[in-house]
Short mmCIF file of C-alpha atoms in Angstrom, two decimals:
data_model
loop_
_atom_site.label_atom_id
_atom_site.label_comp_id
_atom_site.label_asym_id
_atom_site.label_seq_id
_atom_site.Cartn_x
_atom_site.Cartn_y
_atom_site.Cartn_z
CA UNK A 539 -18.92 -33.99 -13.49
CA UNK A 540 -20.03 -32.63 -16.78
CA UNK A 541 -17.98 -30.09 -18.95
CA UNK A 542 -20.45 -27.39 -18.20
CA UNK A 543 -20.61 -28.65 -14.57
CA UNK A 544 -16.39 -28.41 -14.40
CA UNK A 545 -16.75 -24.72 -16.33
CA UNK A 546 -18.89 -23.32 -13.81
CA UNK A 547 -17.03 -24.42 -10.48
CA UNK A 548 -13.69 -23.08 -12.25
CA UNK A 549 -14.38 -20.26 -13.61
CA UNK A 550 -13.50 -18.15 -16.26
CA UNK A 551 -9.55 -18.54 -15.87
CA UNK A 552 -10.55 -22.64 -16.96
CA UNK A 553 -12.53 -21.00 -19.90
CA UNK A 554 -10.17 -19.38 -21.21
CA UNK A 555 -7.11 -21.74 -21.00
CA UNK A 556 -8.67 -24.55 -23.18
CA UNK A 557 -8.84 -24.99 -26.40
CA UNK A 558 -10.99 -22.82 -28.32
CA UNK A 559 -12.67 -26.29 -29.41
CA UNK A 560 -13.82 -26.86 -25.78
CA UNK A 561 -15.01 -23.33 -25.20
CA UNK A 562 -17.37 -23.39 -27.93
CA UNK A 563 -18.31 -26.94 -27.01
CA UNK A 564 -18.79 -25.08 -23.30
CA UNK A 565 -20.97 -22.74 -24.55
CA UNK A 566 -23.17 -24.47 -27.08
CA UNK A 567 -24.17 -26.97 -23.95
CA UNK A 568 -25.59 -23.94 -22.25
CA UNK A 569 -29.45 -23.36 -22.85
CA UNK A 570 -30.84 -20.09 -23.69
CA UNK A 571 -31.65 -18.98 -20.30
CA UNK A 572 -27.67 -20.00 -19.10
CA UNK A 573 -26.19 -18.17 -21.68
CA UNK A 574 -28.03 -14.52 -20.59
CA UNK A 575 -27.36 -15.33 -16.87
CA UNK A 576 -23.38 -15.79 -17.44
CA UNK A 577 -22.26 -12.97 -17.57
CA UNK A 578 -24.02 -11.39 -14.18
CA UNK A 579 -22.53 -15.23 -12.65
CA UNK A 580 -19.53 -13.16 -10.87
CA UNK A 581 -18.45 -16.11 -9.33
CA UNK A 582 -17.41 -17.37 -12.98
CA UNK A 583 -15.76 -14.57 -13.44
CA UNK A 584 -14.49 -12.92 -10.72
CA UNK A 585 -10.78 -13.05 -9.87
CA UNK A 586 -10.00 -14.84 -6.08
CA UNK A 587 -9.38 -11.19 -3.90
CA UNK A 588 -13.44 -10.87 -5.42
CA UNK A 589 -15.01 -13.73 -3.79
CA UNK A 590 -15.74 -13.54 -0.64
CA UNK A 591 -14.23 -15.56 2.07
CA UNK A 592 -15.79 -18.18 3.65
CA UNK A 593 -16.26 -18.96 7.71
CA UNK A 594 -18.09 -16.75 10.23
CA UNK A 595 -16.59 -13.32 9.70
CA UNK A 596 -18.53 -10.08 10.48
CA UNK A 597 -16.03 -7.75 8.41
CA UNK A 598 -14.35 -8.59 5.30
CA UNK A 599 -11.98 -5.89 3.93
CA UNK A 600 -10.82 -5.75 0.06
CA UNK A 601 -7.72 -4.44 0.08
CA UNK A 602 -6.38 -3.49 -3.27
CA UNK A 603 -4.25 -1.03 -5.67
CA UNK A 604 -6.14 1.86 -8.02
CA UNK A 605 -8.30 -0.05 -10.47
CA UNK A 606 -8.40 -3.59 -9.13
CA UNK A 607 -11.40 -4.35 -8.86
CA UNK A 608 -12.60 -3.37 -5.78
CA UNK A 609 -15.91 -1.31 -6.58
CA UNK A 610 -17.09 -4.22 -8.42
CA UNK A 611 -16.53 -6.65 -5.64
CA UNK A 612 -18.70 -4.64 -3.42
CA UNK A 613 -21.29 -4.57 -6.03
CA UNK A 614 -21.90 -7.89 -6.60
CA UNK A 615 -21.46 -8.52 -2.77
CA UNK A 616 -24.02 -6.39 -2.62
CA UNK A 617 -26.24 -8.49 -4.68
CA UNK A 618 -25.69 -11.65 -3.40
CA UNK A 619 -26.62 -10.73 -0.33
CA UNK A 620 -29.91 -8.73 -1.69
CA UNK A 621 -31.23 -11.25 -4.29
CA UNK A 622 -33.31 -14.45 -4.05
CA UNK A 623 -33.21 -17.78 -6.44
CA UNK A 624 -35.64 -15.88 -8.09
CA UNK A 625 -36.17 -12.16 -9.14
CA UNK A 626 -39.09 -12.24 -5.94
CA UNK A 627 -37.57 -14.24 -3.47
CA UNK A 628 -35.77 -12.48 -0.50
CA UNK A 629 -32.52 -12.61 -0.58
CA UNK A 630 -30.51 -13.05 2.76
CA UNK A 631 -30.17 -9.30 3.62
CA UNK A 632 -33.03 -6.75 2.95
CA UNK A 633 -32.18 -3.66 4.87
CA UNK A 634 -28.34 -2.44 2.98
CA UNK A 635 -26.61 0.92 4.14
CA UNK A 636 -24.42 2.11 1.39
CA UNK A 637 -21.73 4.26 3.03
CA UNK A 638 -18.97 6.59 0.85
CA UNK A 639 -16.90 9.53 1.89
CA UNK A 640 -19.96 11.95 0.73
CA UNK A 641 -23.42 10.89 -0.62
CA UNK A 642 -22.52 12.00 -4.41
CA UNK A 643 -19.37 9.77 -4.32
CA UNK A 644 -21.70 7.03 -3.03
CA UNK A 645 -24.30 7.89 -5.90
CA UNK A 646 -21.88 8.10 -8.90
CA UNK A 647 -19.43 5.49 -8.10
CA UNK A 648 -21.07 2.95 -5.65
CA UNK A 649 -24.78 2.85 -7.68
CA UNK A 650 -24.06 4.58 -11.09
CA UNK A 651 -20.59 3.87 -11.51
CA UNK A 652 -19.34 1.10 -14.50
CA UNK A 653 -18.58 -1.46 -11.77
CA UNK A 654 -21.82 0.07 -9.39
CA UNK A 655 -24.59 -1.86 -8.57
CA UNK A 656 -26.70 -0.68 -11.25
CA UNK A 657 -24.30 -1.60 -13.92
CA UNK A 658 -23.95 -5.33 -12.23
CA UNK A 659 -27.45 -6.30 -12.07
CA UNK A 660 -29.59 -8.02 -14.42
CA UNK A 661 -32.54 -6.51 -16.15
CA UNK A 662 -35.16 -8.72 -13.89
CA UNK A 663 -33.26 -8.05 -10.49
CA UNK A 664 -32.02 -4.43 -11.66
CA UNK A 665 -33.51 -2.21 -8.43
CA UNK A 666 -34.60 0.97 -9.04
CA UNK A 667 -32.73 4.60 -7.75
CA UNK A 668 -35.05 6.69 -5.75
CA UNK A 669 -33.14 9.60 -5.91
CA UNK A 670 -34.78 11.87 -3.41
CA UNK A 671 -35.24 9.30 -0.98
CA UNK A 672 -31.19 8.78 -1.75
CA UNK A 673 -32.15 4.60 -1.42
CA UNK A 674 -32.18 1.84 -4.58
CA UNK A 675 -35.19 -0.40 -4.49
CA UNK A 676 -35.42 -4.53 -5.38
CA UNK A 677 -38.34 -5.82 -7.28
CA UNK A 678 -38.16 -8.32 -3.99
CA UNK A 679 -37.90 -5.43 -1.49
CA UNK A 680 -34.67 -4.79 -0.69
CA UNK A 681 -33.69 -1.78 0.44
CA UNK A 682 -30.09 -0.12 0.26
CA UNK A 683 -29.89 3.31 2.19
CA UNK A 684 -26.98 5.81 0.92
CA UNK A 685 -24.89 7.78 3.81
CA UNK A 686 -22.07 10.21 3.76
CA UNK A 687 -18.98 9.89 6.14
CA UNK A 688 -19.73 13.79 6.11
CA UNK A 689 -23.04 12.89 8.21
CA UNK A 690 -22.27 10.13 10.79
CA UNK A 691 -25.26 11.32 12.67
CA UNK A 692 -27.39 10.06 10.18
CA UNK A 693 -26.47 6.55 11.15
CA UNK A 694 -28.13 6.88 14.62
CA UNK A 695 -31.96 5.31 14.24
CA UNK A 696 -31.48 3.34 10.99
CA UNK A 697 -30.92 -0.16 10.97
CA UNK A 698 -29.28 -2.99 8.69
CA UNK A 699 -28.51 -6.71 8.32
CA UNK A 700 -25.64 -5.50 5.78
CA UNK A 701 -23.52 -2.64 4.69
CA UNK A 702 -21.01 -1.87 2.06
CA UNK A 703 -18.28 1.00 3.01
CA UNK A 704 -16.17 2.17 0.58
CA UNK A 705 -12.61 3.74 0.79
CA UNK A 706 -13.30 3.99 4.32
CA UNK A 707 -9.03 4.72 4.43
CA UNK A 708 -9.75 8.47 3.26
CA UNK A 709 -13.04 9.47 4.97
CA UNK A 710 -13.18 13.02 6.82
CA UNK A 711 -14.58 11.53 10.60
CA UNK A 712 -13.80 7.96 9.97
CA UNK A 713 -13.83 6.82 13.51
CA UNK A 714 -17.69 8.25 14.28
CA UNK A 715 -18.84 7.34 11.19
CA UNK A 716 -17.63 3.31 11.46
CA UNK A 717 -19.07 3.54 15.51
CA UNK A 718 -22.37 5.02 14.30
CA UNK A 719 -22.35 1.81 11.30
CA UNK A 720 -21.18 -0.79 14.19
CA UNK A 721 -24.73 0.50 15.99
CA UNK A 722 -26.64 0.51 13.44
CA UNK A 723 -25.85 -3.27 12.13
CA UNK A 724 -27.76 -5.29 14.04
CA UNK A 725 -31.03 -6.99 12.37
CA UNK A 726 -30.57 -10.22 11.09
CA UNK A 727 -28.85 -13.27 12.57
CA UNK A 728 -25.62 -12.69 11.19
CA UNK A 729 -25.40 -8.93 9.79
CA UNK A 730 -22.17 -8.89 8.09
CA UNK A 731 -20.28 -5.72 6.08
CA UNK A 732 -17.58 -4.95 3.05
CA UNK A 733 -15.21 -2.52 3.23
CA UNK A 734 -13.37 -1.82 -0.03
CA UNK A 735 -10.86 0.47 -0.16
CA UNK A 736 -7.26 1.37 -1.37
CA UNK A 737 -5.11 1.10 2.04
CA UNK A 738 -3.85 4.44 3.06
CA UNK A 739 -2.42 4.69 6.28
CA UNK A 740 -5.56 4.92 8.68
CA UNK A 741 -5.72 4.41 12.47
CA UNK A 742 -9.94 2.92 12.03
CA UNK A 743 -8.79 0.58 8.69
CA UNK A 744 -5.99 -1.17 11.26
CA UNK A 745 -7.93 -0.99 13.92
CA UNK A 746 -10.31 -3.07 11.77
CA UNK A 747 -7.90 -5.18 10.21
CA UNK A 748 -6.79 -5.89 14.11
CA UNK A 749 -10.47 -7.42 14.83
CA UNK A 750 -10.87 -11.32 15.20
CA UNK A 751 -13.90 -11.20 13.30
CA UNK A 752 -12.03 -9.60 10.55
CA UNK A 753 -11.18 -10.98 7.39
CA UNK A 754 -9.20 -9.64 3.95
CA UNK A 755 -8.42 -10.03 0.92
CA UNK A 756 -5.54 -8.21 -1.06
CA UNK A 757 -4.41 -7.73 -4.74
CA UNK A 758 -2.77 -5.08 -7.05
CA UNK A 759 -3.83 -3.06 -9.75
CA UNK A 760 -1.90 -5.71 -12.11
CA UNK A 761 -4.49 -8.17 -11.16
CA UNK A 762 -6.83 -6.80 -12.82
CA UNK A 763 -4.97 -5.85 -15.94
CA UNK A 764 -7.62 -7.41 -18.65
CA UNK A 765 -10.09 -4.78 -17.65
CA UNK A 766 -7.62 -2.25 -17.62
CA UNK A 767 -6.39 0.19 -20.44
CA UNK A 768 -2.87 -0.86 -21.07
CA UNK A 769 -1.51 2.72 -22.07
CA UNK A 770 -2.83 3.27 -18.21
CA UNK A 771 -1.08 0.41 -16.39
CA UNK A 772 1.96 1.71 -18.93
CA UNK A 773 2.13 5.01 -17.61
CA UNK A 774 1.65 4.60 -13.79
CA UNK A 775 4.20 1.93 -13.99
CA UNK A 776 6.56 4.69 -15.01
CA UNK A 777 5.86 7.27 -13.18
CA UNK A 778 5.19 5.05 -9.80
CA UNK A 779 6.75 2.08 -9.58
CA UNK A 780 9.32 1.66 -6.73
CA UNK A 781 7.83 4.38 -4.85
CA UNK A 782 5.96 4.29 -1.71
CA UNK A 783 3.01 5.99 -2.89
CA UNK A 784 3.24 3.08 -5.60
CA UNK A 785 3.21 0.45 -2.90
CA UNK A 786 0.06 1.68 -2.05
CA UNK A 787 -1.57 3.20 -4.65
CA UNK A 788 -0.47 -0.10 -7.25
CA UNK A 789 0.35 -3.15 -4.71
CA UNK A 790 -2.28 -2.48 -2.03
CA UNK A 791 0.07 -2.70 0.87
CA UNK A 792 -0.65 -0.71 4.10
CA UNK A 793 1.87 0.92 4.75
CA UNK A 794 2.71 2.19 8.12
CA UNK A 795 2.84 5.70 9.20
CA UNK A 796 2.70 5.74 13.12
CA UNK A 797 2.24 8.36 15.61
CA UNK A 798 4.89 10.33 16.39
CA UNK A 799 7.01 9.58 13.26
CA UNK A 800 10.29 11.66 12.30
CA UNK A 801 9.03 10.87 9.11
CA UNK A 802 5.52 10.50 6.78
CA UNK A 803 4.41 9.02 3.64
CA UNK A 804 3.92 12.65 2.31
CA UNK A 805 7.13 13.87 3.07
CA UNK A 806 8.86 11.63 1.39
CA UNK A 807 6.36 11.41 -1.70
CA UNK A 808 6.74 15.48 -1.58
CA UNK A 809 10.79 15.62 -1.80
CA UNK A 810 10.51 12.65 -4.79
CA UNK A 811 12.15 13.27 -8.18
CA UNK A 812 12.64 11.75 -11.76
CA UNK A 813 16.21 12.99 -12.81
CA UNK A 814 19.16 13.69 -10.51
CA UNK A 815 21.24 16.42 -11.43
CA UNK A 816 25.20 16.37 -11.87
CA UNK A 817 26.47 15.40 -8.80
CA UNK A 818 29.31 17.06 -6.72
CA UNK A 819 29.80 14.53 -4.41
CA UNK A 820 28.49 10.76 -3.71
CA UNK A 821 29.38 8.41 -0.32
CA UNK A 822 28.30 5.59 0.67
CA UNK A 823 27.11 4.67 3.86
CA UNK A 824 27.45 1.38 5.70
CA UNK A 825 26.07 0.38 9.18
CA UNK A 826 27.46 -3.01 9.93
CA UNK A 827 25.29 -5.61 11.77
CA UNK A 828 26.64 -6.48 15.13
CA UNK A 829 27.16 -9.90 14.57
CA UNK A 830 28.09 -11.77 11.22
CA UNK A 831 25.29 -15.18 10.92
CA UNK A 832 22.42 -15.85 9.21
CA UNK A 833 20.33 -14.83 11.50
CA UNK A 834 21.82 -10.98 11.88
CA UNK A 835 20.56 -7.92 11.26
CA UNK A 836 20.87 -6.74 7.47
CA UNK A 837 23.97 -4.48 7.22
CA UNK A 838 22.41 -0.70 6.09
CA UNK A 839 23.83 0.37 3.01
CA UNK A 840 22.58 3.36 1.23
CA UNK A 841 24.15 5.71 -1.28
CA UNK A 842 23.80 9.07 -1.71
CA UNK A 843 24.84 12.09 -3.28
CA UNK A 844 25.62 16.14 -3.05
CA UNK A 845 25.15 19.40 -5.39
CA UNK A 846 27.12 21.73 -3.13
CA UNK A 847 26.66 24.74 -5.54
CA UNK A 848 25.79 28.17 -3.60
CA UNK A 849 25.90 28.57 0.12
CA UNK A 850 25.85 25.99 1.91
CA UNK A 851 22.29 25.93 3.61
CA UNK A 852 21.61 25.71 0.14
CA UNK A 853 22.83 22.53 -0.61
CA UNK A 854 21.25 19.54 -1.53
CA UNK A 855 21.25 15.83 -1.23
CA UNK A 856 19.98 12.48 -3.15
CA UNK A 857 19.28 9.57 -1.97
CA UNK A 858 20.39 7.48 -4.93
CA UNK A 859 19.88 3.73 -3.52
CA UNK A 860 19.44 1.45 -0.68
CA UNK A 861 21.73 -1.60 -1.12
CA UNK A 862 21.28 -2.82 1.84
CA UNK A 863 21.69 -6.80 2.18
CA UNK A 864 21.37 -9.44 4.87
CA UNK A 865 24.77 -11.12 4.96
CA UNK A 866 25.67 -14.56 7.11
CA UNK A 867 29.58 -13.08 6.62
CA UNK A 868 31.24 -9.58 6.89
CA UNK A 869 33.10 -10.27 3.91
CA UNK A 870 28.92 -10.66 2.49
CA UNK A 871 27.92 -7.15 3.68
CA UNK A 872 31.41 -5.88 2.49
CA UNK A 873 31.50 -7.59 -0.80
CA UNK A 874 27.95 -5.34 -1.41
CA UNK A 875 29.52 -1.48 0.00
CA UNK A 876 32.56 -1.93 -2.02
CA UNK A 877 30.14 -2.88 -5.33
CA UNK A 878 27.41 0.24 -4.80
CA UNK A 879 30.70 2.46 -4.47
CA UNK A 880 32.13 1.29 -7.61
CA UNK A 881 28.93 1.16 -8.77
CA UNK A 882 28.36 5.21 -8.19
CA UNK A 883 32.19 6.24 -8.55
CA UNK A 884 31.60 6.88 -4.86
CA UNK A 885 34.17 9.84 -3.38
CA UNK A 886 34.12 7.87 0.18
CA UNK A 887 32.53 4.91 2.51
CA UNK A 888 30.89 5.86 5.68
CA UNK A 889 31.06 3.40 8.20
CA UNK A 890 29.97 2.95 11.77
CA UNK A 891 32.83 0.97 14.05
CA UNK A 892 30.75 0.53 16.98
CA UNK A 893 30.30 -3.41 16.98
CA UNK A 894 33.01 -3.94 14.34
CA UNK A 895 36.19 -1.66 14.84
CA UNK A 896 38.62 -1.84 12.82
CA UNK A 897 37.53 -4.94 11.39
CA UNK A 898 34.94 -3.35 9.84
CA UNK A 899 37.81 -1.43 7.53
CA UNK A 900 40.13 -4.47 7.51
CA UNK A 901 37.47 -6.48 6.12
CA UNK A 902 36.83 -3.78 3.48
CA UNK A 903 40.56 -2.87 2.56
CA UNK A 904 40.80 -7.00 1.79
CA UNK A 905 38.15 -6.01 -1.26
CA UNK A 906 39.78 -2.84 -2.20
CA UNK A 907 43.01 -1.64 -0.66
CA UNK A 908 42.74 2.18 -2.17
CA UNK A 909 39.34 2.16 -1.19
CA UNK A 910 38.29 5.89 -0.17
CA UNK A 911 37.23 5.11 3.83
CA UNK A 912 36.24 7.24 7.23
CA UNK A 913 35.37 5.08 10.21
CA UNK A 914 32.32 7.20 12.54
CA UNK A 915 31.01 6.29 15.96
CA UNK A 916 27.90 6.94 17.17
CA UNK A 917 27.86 8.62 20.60
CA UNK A 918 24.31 9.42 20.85
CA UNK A 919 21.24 7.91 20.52
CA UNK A 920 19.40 6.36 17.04
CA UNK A 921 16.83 8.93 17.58
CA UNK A 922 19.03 11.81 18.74
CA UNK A 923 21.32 11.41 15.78
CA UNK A 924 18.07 11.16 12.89
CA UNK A 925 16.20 13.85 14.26
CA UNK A 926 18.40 16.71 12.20
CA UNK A 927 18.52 14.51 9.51
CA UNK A 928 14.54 14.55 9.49
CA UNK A 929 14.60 18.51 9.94
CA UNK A 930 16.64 18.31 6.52
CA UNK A 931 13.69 16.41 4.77
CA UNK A 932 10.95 19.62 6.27
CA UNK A 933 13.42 22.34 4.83
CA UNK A 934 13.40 20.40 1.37
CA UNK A 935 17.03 19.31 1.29
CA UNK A 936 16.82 15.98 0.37
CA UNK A 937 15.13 14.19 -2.45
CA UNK A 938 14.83 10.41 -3.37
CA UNK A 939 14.97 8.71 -6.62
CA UNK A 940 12.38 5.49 -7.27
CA UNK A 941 12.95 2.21 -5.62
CA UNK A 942 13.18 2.92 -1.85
CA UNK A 943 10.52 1.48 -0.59
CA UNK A 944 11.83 -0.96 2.13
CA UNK A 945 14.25 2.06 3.38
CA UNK A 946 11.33 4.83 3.34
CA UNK A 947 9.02 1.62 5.41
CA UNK A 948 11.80 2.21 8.33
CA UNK A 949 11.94 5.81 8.11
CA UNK A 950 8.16 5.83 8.59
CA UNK A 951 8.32 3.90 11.59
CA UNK A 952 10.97 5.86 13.49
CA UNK A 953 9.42 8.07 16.07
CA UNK A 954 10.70 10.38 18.60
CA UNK A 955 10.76 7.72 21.12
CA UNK A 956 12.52 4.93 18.85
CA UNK A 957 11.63 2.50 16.07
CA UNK A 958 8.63 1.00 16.46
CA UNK A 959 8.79 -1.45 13.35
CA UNK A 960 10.53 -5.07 13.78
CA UNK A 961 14.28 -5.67 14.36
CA UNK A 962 17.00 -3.27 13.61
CA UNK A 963 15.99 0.12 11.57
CA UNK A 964 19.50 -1.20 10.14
CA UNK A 965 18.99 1.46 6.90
CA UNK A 966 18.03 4.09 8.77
CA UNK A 967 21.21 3.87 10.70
CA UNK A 968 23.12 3.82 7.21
CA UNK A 969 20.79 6.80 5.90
CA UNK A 970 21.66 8.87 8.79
CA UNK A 971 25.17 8.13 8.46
CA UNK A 972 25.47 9.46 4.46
CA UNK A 973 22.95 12.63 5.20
CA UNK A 974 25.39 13.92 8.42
CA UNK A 975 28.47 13.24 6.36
CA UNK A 976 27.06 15.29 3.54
CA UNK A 977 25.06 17.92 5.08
CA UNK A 978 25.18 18.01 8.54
CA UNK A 979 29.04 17.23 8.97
CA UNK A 980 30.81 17.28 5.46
CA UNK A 981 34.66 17.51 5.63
CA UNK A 982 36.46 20.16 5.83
CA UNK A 983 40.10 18.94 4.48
CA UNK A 984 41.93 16.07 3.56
CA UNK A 985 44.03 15.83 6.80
CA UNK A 986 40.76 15.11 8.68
CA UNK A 987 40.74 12.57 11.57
CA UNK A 988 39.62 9.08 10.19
CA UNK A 989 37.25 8.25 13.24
CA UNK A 990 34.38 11.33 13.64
CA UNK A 991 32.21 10.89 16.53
CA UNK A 992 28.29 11.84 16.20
#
């Protein structure tokens, strides 16, 4: 294999690893002709969630945070499946439905946009916008037809061999608008689609992602960091990183917000803050797993804290962290409560004797002896006993700091007719626990029972 041979299959990460010696040896073996088609190569240079998987998919979904590089993936899918060896030779697809959340969103970013299709494609291949026909033409005779998610009747009559949908998560009538596509896709042997988009929480996007004829690829905004500002990747790191929102907005995860939950992604993004005030009170809350081996539920520990100025339906709670661990021990889990109350010059820990008894505070006392401790017991259900806690969350009365992400995954998955996520909602349980103790149950003097029922 020769050095420009080796260049080309690796790509540009290869390029720019060696030695500036071999890079300019790289280069000056390229003719004329090589050097003004590498940079519209994107397999050279695009980064692996880019390229487009291979086997006999129908639907390949792109996955990724804000600025990662999904509009340009599209794009150049786009191409590849438009253009021939040669500016005049077909291509494999010739009939292209370009399909945004409204035609001018399809227009600016999808076509005009610095990672469109425009912006991607060579002078000889570049096709040309026929704006009142709202289509872009190939010099070979391609033709790529824009449509609005606002307009999923427009889909009925047309047909394709490809498409390109993009942020399908966030359309308004997403469900008629993908059925009307499905239709519509049928010329070709193999008419295949792209859907790029940043993965809200969207009943069509999993219901994709649940296809067998599915694939995806997935990366964060980091990824594509040398194409990226840094004073912007500085600043959204600050302001959302550790958050939910950031998990999906920055990481690309799909998070899950199911039917019937006690709580949403909104909610929580809604009753976020930066700063916690001067707190009057901080516990820590503890919900033991029921057995003590490595493969047990984690043991739910999460702290939180009170400003109990005013009346008292005026009061309000932070949720300052979620310490929860998975321990093979007690002495593990316990080792972990006693450190986040130090940690937080804690007033109290909360902890559920259900499973554990009184073990759970003789294991505890063998850490700290003076250790502030009430032992509660859970009477009712999971769902019975978060339910007020959730009410709390509508009527404003409980923020959350940064860095809750796996705890705020759980709460999004408990519904009125349980948890619906895997295992244990383990720091639910424990988040329930510190809310009720400071909220919906707080003491009332110091000769209060040591076991409270809930």
């Amino acid at each position: 294999m020769t050095l420009s041979q080796l260049a080309l299959k690796s790509g540009a990460d290869w390029l720019t690893s060696e030695p500036p010696e071999v890079t300019q040896t790289f280069l000056e073996s390229l003719s004329d002709h090589a050097i003004a088609a590498l940079p519209h190569l994107f397999e050279f240079w695009a980064l692996p969630h880019q390229i487009a998987p291979e086997g006999d998919w129908r639907t390949w979904v792109i996955l990724g945070g804000r600025g990662a590089g999904k509009t340009r993936a599209g794009a150049e899918w786009v191409r590849a499946e438009v253009e021939g060896a040669r500016p005049l030779d077909a291509g494999r697809s010739r009939r292209v439905a370009l399909v945004g959340e409204t035609y001018d969103q399809v227009r600016d970013v999808m076509i005009f946009g610095e990672s469109g299709i425009l912006a991607c494609s060579p002078a000889d291949r570049k096709p040309e916008w026929q704006g009142t026909r709202r289509q872009l033409v190939w010099p070979n005779g391609a033709i790529a037809k824009c449509h609005s998610a606002n307009d999923p009747e427009a889909l009925r009559g047309p047909q394709f061999d490809a498409a390109w949908v993009d942020e399908l998560a966030k359309w308004p009538n997403a469900e008629e608008t993908w059925d009307m596509l499905q239709f519509a896709l049928r010329l070709g042997v193999n008419p295949r689609q792209v859907v790029t988009t940043t993965p809200r929480p969207s009943t069509i996007l999993k219901q994709i992602l649940a296809t067998g004829s599915t694939v995806k690829t997935t990366a964060p905004t980091e990824a594509n960091r040398a194409y990226l500002a840094a004073s912007f990747l500085e600043e959204i790191r600050a302001r959302y990183a550790g958050t939910r929102l950031g998990r999906q907005e920055l990481d690309g995860v799909l998070l899950d917000d199911v039917e019937g939950a006690l709580w949403t992604s909104a909610g929580i993004e809604a009753n976020r803050v930066e700063t916690v005030p001067p707190l009057d009170r901080i516990v820590v809350a503890v919900d033991p797993p029921v057995t003590g081996h490595k493969g047990s539920d984690a043991c739910g520990i999460v702290v939180a804290g009170l400003v109990s100025q005013g009346e008292r339906r005026g009061w309000t709670a932070y949720v300052l962290e979620d310490a929860t661990v998975s321990a093979s021990t007690p002495l593990q889990w316990a080792e972990a409560a006693v450190e986040a109350a130090r940690r937080h010059e804690a007033e109290r820990v909360v902890a559920e004797v259900n499973q554990g008894g009184d073990l759970v505070e003789t294991v505890l006392r063998q850490l700290d002896d003076v250790l502030p401790y009430r032992a509660v017991r859970a009477t009712r259900g999971k769902v019975v006993r978060a339910e007020p806690v959730a009410a709390l969350y509508e009527q404003r009365r409980v923020k959350h700091v940064r860095g809750l992400g796996a705890l705020e995954d759980q709460m999004c998955q408990m519904t009125n007719h349980g948890f619906k996520g895997s295992g244990s909602p383990d720091r639910v349980d424990a988040l329930v626990w510190a809310l009720t103790e400071l909220l919906l149950d707080p003491p009332k003097d110091k000769s209060e029972p040591q076991i409270r029922a809930l």
